[in-house]
mmCIF file of C-alpha atoms in Angstrom:
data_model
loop_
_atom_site.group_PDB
_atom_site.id
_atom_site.type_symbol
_atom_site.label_atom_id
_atom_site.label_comp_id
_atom_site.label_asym_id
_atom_site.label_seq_id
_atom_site.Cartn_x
_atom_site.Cartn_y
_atom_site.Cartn_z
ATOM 1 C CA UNK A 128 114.487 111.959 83.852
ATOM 2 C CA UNK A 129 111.474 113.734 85.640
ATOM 3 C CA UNK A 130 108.830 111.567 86.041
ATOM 4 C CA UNK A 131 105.363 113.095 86.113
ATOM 5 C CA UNK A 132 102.319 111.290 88.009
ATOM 6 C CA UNK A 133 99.098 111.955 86.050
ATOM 7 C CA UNK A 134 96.010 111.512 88.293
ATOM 8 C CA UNK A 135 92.496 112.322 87.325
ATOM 9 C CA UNK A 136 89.857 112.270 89.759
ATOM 10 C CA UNK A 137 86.080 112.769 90.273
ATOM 11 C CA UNK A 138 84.724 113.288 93.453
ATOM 12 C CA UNK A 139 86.913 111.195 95.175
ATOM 13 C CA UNK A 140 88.873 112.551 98.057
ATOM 14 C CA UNK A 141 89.021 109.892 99.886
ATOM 15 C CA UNK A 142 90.884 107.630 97.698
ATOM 16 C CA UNK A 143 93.444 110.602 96.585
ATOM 17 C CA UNK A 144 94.182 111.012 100.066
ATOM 18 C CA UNK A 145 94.684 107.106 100.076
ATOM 19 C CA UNK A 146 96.849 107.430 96.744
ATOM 20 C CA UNK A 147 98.900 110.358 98.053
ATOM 21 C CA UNK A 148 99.809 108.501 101.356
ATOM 22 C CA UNK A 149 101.194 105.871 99.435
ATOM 23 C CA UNK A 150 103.809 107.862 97.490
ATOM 24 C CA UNK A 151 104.893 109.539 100.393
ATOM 25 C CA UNK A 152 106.600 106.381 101.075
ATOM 26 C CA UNK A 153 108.227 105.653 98.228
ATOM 27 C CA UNK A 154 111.661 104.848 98.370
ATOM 28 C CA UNK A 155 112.639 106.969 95.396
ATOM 29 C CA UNK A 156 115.088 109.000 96.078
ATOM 30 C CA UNK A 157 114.898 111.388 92.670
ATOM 31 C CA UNK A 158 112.136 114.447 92.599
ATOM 32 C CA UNK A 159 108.746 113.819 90.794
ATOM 33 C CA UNK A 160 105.503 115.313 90.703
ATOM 34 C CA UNK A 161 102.144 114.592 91.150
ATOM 35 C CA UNK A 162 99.754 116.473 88.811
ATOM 36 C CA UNK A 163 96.298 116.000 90.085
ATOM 37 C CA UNK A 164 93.447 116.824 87.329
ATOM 38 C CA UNK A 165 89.765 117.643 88.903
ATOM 39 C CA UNK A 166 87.223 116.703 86.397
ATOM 40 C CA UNK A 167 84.377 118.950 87.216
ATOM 41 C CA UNK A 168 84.318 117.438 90.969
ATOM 42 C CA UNK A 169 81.542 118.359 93.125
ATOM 43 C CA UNK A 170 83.631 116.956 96.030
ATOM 44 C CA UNK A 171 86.992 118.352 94.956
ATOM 45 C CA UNK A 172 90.368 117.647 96.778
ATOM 46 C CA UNK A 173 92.055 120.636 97.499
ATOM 47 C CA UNK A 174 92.013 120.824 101.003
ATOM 48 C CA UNK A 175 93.632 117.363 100.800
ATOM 49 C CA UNK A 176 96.365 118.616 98.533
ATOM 50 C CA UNK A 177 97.012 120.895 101.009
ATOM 51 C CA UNK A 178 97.780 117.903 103.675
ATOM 52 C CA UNK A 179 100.317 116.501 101.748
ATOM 53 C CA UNK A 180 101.555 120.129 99.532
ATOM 54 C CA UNK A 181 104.878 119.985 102.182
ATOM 55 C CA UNK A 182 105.686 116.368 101.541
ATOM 56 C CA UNK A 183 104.581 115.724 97.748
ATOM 57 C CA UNK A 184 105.428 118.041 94.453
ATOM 58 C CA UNK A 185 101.936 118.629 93.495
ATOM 59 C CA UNK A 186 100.198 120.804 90.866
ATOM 60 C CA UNK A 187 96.472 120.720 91.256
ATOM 61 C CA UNK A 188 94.258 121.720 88.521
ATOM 62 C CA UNK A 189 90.317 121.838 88.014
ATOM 63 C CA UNK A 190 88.056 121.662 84.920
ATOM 64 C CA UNK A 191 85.003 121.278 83.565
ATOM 65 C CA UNK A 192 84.133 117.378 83.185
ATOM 66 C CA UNK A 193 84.928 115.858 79.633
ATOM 67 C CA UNK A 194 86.347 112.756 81.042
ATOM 68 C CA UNK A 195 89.237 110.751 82.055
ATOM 69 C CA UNK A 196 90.851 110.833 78.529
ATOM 70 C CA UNK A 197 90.753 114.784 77.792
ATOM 71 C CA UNK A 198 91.748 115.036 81.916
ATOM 72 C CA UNK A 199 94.630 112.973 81.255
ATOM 73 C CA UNK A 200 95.870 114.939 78.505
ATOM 74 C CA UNK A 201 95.387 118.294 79.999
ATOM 75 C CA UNK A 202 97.391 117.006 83.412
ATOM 76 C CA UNK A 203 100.182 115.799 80.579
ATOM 77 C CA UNK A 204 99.984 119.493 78.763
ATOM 78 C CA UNK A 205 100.455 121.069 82.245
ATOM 79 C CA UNK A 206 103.164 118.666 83.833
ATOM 80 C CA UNK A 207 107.038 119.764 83.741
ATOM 81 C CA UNK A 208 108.185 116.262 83.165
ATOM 82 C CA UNK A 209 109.774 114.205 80.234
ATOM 83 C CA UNK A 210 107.657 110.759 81.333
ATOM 84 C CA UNK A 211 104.414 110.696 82.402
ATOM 85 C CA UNK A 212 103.200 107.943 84.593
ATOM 86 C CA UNK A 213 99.701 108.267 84.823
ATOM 87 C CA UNK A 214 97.411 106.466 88.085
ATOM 88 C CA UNK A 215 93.637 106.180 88.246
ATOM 89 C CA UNK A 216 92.944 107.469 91.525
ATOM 90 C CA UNK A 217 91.410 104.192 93.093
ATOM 91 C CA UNK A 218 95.332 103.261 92.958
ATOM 92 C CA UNK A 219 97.173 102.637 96.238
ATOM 93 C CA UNK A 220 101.233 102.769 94.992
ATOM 94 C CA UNK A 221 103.804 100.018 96.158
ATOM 95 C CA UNK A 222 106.589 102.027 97.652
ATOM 96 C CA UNK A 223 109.619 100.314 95.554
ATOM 97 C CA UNK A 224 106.843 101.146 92.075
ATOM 98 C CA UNK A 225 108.796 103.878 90.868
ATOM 99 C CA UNK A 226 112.071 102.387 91.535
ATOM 100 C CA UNK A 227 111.035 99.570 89.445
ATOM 101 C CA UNK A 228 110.149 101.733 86.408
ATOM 102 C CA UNK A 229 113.375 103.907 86.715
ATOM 103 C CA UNK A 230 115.155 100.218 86.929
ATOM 104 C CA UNK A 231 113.169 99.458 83.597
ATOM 105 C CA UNK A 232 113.862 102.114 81.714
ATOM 106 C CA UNK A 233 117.185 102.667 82.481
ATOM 107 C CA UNK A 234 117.935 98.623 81.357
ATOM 108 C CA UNK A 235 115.613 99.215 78.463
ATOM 109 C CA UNK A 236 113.952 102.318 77.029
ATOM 110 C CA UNK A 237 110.660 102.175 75.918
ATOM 111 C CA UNK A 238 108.110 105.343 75.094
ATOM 112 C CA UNK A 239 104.684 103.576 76.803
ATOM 113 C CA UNK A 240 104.666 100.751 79.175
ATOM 114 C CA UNK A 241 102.186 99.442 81.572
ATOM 115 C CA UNK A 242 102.239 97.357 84.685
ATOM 116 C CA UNK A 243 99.800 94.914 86.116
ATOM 117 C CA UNK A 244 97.553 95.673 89.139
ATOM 118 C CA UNK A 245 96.440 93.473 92.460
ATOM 119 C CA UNK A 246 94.574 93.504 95.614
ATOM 120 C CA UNK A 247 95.783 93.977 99.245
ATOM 121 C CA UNK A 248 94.244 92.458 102.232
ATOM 122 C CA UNK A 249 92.460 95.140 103.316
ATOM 123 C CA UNK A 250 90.355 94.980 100.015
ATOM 124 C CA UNK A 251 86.586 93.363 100.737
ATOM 125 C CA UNK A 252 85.982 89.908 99.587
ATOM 126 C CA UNK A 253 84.342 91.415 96.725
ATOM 127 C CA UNK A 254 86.620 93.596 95.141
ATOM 128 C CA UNK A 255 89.183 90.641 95.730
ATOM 129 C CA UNK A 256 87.094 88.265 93.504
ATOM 130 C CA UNK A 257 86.808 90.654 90.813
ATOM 131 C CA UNK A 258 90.267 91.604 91.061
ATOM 132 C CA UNK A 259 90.610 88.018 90.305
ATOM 133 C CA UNK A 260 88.657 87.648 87.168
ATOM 134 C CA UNK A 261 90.084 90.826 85.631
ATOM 135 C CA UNK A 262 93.456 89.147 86.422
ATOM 136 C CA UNK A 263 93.074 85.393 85.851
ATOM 137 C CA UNK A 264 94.678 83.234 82.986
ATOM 138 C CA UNK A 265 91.461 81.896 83.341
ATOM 139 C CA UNK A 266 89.430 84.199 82.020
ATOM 140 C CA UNK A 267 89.532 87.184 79.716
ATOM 141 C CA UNK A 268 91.141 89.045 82.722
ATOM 142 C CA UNK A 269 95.036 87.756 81.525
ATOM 143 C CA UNK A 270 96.079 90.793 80.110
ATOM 144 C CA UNK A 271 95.622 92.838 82.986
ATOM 145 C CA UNK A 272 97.203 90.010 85.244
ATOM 146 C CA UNK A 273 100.545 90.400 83.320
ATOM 147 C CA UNK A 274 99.868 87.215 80.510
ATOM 148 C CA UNK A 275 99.888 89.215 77.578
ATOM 149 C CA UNK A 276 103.379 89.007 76.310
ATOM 150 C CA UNK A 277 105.984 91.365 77.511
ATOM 151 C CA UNK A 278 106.416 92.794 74.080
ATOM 152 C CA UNK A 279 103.570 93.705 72.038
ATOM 153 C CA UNK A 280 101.306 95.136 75.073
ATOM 154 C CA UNK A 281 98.631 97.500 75.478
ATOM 155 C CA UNK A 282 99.048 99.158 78.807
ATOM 156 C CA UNK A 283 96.094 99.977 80.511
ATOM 157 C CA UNK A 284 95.598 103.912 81.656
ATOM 158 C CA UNK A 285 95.900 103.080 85.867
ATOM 159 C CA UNK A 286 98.894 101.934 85.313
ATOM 160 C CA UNK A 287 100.576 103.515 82.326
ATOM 161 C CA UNK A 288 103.942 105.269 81.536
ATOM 162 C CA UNK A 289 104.049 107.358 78.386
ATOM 163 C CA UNK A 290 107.340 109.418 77.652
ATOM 164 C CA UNK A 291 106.241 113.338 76.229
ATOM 165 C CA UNK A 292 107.853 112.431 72.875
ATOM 166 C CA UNK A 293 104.998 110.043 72.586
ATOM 167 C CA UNK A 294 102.340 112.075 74.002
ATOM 168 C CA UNK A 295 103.167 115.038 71.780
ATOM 169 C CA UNK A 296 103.375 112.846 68.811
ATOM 170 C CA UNK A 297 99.984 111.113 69.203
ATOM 171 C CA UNK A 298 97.969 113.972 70.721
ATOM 172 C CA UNK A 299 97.404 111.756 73.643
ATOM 173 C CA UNK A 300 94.237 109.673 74.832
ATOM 174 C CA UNK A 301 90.616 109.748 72.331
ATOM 175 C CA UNK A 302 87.064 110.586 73.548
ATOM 176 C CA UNK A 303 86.140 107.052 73.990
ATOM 177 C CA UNK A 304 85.512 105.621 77.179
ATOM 178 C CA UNK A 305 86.613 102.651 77.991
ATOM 179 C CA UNK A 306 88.980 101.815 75.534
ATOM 180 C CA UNK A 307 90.807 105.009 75.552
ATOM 181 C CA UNK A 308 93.923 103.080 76.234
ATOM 182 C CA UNK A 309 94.045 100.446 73.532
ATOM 183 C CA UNK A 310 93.235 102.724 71.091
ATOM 184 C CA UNK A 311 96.182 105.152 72.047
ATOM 185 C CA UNK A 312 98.289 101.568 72.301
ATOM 186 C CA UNK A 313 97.669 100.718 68.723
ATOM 187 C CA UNK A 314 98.187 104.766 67.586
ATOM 188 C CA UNK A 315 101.553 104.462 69.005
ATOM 189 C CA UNK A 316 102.687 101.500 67.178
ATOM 190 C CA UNK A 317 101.305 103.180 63.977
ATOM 191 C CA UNK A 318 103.337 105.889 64.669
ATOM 192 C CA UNK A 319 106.742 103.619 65.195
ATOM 193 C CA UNK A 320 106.672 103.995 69.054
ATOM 194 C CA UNK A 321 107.158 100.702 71.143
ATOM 195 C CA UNK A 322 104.288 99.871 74.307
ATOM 196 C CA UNK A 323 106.535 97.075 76.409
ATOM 197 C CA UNK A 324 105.258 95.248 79.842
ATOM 198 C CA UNK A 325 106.800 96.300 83.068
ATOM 199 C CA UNK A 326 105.719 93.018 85.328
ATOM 200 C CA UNK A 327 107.580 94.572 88.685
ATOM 201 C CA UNK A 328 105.373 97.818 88.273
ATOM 202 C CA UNK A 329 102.248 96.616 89.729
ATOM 203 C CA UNK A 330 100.056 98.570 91.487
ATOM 204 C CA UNK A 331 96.891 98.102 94.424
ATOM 205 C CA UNK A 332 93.725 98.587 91.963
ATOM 206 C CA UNK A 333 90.593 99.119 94.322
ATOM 207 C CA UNK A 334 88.444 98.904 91.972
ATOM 208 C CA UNK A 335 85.770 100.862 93.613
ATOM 209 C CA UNK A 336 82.588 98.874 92.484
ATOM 210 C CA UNK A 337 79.952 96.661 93.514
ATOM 211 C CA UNK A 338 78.225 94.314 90.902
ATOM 212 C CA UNK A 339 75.907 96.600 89.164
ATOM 213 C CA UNK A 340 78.630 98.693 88.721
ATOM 214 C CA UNK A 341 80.929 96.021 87.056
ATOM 215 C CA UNK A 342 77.940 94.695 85.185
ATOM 216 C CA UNK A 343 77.757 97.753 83.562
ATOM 217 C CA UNK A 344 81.303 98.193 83.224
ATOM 218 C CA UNK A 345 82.107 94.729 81.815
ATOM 219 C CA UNK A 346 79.205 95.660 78.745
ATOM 220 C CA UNK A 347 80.692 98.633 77.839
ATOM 221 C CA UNK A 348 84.352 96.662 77.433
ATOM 222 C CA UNK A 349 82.238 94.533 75.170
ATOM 223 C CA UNK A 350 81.016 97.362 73.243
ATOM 224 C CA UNK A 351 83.721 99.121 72.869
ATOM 225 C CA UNK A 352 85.738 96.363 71.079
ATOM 226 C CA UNK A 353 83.556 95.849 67.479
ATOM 227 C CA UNK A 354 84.712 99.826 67.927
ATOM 228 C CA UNK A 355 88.080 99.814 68.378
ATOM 229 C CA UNK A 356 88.122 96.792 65.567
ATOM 230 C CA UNK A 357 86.852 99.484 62.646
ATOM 231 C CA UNK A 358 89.344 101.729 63.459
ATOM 232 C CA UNK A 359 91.903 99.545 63.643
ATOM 233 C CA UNK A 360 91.330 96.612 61.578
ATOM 234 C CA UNK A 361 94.863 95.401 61.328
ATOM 235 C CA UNK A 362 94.676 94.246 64.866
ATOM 236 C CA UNK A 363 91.352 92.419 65.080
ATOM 237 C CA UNK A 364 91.733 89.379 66.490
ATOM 238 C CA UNK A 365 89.863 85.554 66.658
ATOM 239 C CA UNK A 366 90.568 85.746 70.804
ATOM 240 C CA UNK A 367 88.503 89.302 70.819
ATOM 241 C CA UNK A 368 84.971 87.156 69.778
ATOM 242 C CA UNK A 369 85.817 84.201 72.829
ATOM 243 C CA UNK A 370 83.295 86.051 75.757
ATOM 244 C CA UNK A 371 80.455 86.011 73.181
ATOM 245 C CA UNK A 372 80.997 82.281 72.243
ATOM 246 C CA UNK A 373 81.724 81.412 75.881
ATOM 247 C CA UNK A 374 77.786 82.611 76.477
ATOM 248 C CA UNK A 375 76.004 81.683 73.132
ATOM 249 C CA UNK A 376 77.855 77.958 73.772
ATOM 250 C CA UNK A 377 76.310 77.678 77.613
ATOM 251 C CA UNK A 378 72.980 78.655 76.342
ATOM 252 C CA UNK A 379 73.137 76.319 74.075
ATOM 253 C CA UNK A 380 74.268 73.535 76.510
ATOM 254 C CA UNK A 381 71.089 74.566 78.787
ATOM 255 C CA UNK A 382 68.804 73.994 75.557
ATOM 256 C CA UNK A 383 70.578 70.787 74.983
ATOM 257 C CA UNK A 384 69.110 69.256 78.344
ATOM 258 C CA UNK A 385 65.707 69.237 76.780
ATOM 259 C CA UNK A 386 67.308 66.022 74.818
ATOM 260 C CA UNK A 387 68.392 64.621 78.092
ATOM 261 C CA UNK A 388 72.057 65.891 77.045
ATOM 262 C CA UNK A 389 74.242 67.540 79.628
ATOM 263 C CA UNK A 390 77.618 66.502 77.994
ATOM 264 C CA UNK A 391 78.590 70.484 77.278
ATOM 265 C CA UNK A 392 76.901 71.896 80.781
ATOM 266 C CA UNK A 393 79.230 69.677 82.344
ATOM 267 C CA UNK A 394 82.160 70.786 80.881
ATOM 268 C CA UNK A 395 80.674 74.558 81.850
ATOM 269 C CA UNK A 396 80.401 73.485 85.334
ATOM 270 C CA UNK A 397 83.889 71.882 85.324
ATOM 271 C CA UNK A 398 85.519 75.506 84.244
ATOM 272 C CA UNK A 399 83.412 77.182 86.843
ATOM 273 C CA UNK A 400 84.756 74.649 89.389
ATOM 274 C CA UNK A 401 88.504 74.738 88.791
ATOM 275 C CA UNK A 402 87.659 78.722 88.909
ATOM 276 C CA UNK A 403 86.590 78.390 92.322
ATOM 277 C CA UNK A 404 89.415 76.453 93.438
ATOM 278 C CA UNK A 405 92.385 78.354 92.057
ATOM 279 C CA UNK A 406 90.550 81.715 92.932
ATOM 280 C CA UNK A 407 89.808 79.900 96.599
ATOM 281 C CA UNK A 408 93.397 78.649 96.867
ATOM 282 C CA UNK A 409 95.438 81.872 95.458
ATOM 283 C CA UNK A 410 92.752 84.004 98.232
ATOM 284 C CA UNK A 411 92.939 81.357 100.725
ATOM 285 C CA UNK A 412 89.324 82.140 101.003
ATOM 286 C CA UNK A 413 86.740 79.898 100.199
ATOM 287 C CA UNK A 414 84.036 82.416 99.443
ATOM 288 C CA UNK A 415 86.605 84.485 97.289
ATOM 289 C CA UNK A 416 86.621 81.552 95.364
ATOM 290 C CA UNK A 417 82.569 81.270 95.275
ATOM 291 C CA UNK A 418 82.578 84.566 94.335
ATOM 292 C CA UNK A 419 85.036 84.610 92.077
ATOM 293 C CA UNK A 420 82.593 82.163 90.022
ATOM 294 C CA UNK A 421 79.990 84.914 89.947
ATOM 295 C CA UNK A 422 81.956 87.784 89.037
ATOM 296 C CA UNK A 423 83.653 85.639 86.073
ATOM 297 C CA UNK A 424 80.107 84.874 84.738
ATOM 298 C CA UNK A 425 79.294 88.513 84.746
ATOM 299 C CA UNK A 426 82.306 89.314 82.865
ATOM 300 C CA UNK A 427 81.532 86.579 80.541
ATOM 301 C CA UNK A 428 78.105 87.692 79.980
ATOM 302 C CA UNK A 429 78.042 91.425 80.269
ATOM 303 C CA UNK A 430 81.412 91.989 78.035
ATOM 304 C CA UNK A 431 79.884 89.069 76.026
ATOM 305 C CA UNK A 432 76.565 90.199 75.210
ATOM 306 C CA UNK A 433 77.798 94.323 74.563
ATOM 307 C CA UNK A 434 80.522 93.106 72.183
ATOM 308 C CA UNK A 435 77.457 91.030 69.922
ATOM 309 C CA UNK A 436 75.351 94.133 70.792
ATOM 310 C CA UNK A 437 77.945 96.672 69.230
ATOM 311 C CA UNK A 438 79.394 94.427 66.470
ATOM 312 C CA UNK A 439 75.529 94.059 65.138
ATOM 313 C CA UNK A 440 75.374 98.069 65.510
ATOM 314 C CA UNK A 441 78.827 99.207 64.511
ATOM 315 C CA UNK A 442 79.961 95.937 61.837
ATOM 316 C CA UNK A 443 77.175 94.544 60.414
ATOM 317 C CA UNK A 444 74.553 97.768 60.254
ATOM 318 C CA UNK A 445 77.685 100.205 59.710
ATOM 319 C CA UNK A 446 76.197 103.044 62.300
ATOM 320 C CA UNK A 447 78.527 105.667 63.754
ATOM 321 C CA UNK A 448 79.852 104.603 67.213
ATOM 322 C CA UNK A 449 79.626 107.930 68.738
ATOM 323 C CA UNK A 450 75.226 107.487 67.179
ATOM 324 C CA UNK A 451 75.005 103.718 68.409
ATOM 325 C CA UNK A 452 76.877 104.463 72.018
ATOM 326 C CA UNK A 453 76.874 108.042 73.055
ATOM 327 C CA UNK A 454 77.328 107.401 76.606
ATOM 328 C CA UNK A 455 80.631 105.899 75.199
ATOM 329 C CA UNK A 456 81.976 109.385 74.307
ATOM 330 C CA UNK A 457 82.516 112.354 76.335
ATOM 331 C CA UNK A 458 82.503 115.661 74.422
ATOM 332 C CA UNK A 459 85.966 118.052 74.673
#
C-alpha cells in the first residue's frame, strides 16, 4: 500500500518546512509521498521543497486559490497512491504516525479514518489552552480529543486517511469551509464506506491563531452546523444545540441576580473552575489553566451564537447557505 500525504498550504513556508522536518524522521521504513498543493500562495514553498526534494518523495503543485477542500482534491487527483493521508500544514508529524496507521490498517481495514491531535512543549501558553478546549471531555472539544467513539467517527481533514476507492467514489471534499470534513464523513457512510478512529495516530496541531482568530473560527463551526443539518438530516443531533444553551442558560443566570438569585451562576462558575484545574493540572501550568477558562468561553459563545445565527437563517427562514454565508464557500 502507497500511502500518499496530502498537504495544502497558503503562504506558509515556515510551517511546511516545520511539517517536512518531521517526516524525515519517521521510522517508516516503506516509500510514501508527500504531495504538497499551493493554493494561490503569495509566499509559496518551492525553494523549501527543494531542501528536503533528496530526502522526501515530493510532488509540488500550484493553483489558483479555491480553498482547502478543492486543494485537497486536486493533490488526491495528482497523487500515485492507493491511501491518502491528508495533513493541514500547521501539523508537526510524530515519527512512529505512519507506523501506527500501517499497524491499523493492516489489523483492520477501513476506507477513512482520523486521528486525534495535541500540543508539544514548545507550543505558547496560548495555543496550549486552546488546544485544550478543542480537546477536552469538558467541552465541545471531545471529538477532536479522541471521545467520540471509535466506530461511528467523523475524522477531521488535519488528520485524515481516505483510501482512493473512497475518494473516487465520493468526488472528494465540498466547497464549504469549515465543515468540509463532516460533510464528506456522512457522504461516505451514505455511500456504504466505513470512517473508524485511529487513537495512536495523533498528530502536533499548532493551531496557528491568536483569539480573534479563533473567535472567528469558533462562529463559523457554529454556522456551519444548522448547514450541514439540512443536508443531512438523518444525523442531526440533540448534543449539536448544547453551545447555544450553554450561553442563552448563563445569560439567563446573570439576569437572575436582579432577584438576588445566583443559584445557576454558581453552578457556571463551578464548571469554569474544575476547567481551570484539570486544564492547570494536565499543563502543569497554572495560567494554561486560566486561560484555558477564556478560550472555552469563546468557544462556547462564538460557536454558540453562529449556530443560533445560521439555524434562524438557514432552518427557520429557509435561505440558501451559500446566500446567508458566502464567506463560507469558496468558488471551484
Amino acid at each position: 500500500m502507497l500511502f500518499s500525504l496530502i498537504i495544502p498550504v497558503f503562504n506558509r513556508p515556515d510551517e511546511v518546512e516545520e511539517l517536512l522536518e518531521s517526516l524525515v524522521q519517521t521510522t517508516y521504513k516503506t516509500a510514501f509521498e508527500v504531495v504538497l498543493v499551493e493554493d494561490g500562495s503569495t509566499l509559496p514553498c518551492d525553494e523549501v521543497v527543494k531542501k528536503f526534494a533528496h530526502q522526501l518523495t515530493i510532488s509540488y503543485y500550484y493553483k489558483e486559490n479555491s480553498g482547502p477542500g478543492d486543494s485537497r482534491n486536486f493533490g488526491m487527483q495528482k497523487a500515485k497512491g492507493d491511501y491518502f493521508i491528508i495533513f493541514d500544514s500547521d501539523c508537526i508529524i510524530p515519527k512512529q504516525y505512519l507506523s501506527e496507521v500501517a499497524t491499523e490498517l493492516q489489523a483492520n481495514y477501513v476506507d477513512c479514518f482520523g486521528g486525534p491531535d495535541g500540543a508539544l512543549d514548545s507550543f505558547t501558553d496560548i495555543q496550549k489552552a486552546i488546544n485544550f478546549t478543542m480537546t477536552s471531555f469538558l467541552t465541545t472539544g471531545g471529538i477532536r480529543g479522541g471521545s467520540e467513539k471509535i466506530g461511528k467517527f467523523q475524522p477531521r481533514s488535519f488528520n485524515m486517511g481516505l483510501s482512493r476507492k473512497a475518494f473516487e467514489a465520493s468526488n472528494g471534499f465540498g466547497n464549504i469551509h469549515p465543515g468540509e470534513d463532516p460533510d464528506l464523513s456522512i457522504r461516505l457512510w451514505e455511500l456504504g464506506f466505513e470512517t473508524r478512529l485511529f487513537t495512536k495516530a495523533f498528530v502536533y496541531h499548532k493551531r496557528r491563531i491568536d483569539w480573534e482568530k479563533f473567535t472567528i473560527q469558533v462562529s463559523k463551526f457554529g454556522k456551519v452546523r444548522p448547514i450541514l443539518n439540512s443536508w443531512h438530516p438523518k444525523y442531526n443531533k440533540l448534543t449539536f444545540f448544547f453551545p447555544s444553551l450553554f450561553i442563552i442558560g448563563f445569560y439567563i443566570a446573570v439576569f437572575l441576580l436582579i432577584f438576588a438569585n445566583d443559584y445557576l451562576l454558581k453552578l457556571y462558575f463551578t464548571y469554569f473552575f474544575i476547567l481551570f484545574v484539570v486544564s492547570a493540572i494536565k499543563n502543569k501550568n497554572l495560567n494554561i489553566g486560566l486561560l484555558s477558562v477564556k478560550a472555552a468561553w469563546k468557544q462556547f459563545h462564538g460557536y454558540g451564537m453562529g449556530f443560533m445565527v445560521s439555524y434562524l437563517k438557514v432552518i427557520v427562514l429557509k435561505q440558501k447557505p451559500e446566500t446567508a454565508f458566502p464567506e463560507l464557500f469558496f468558488n471551484k
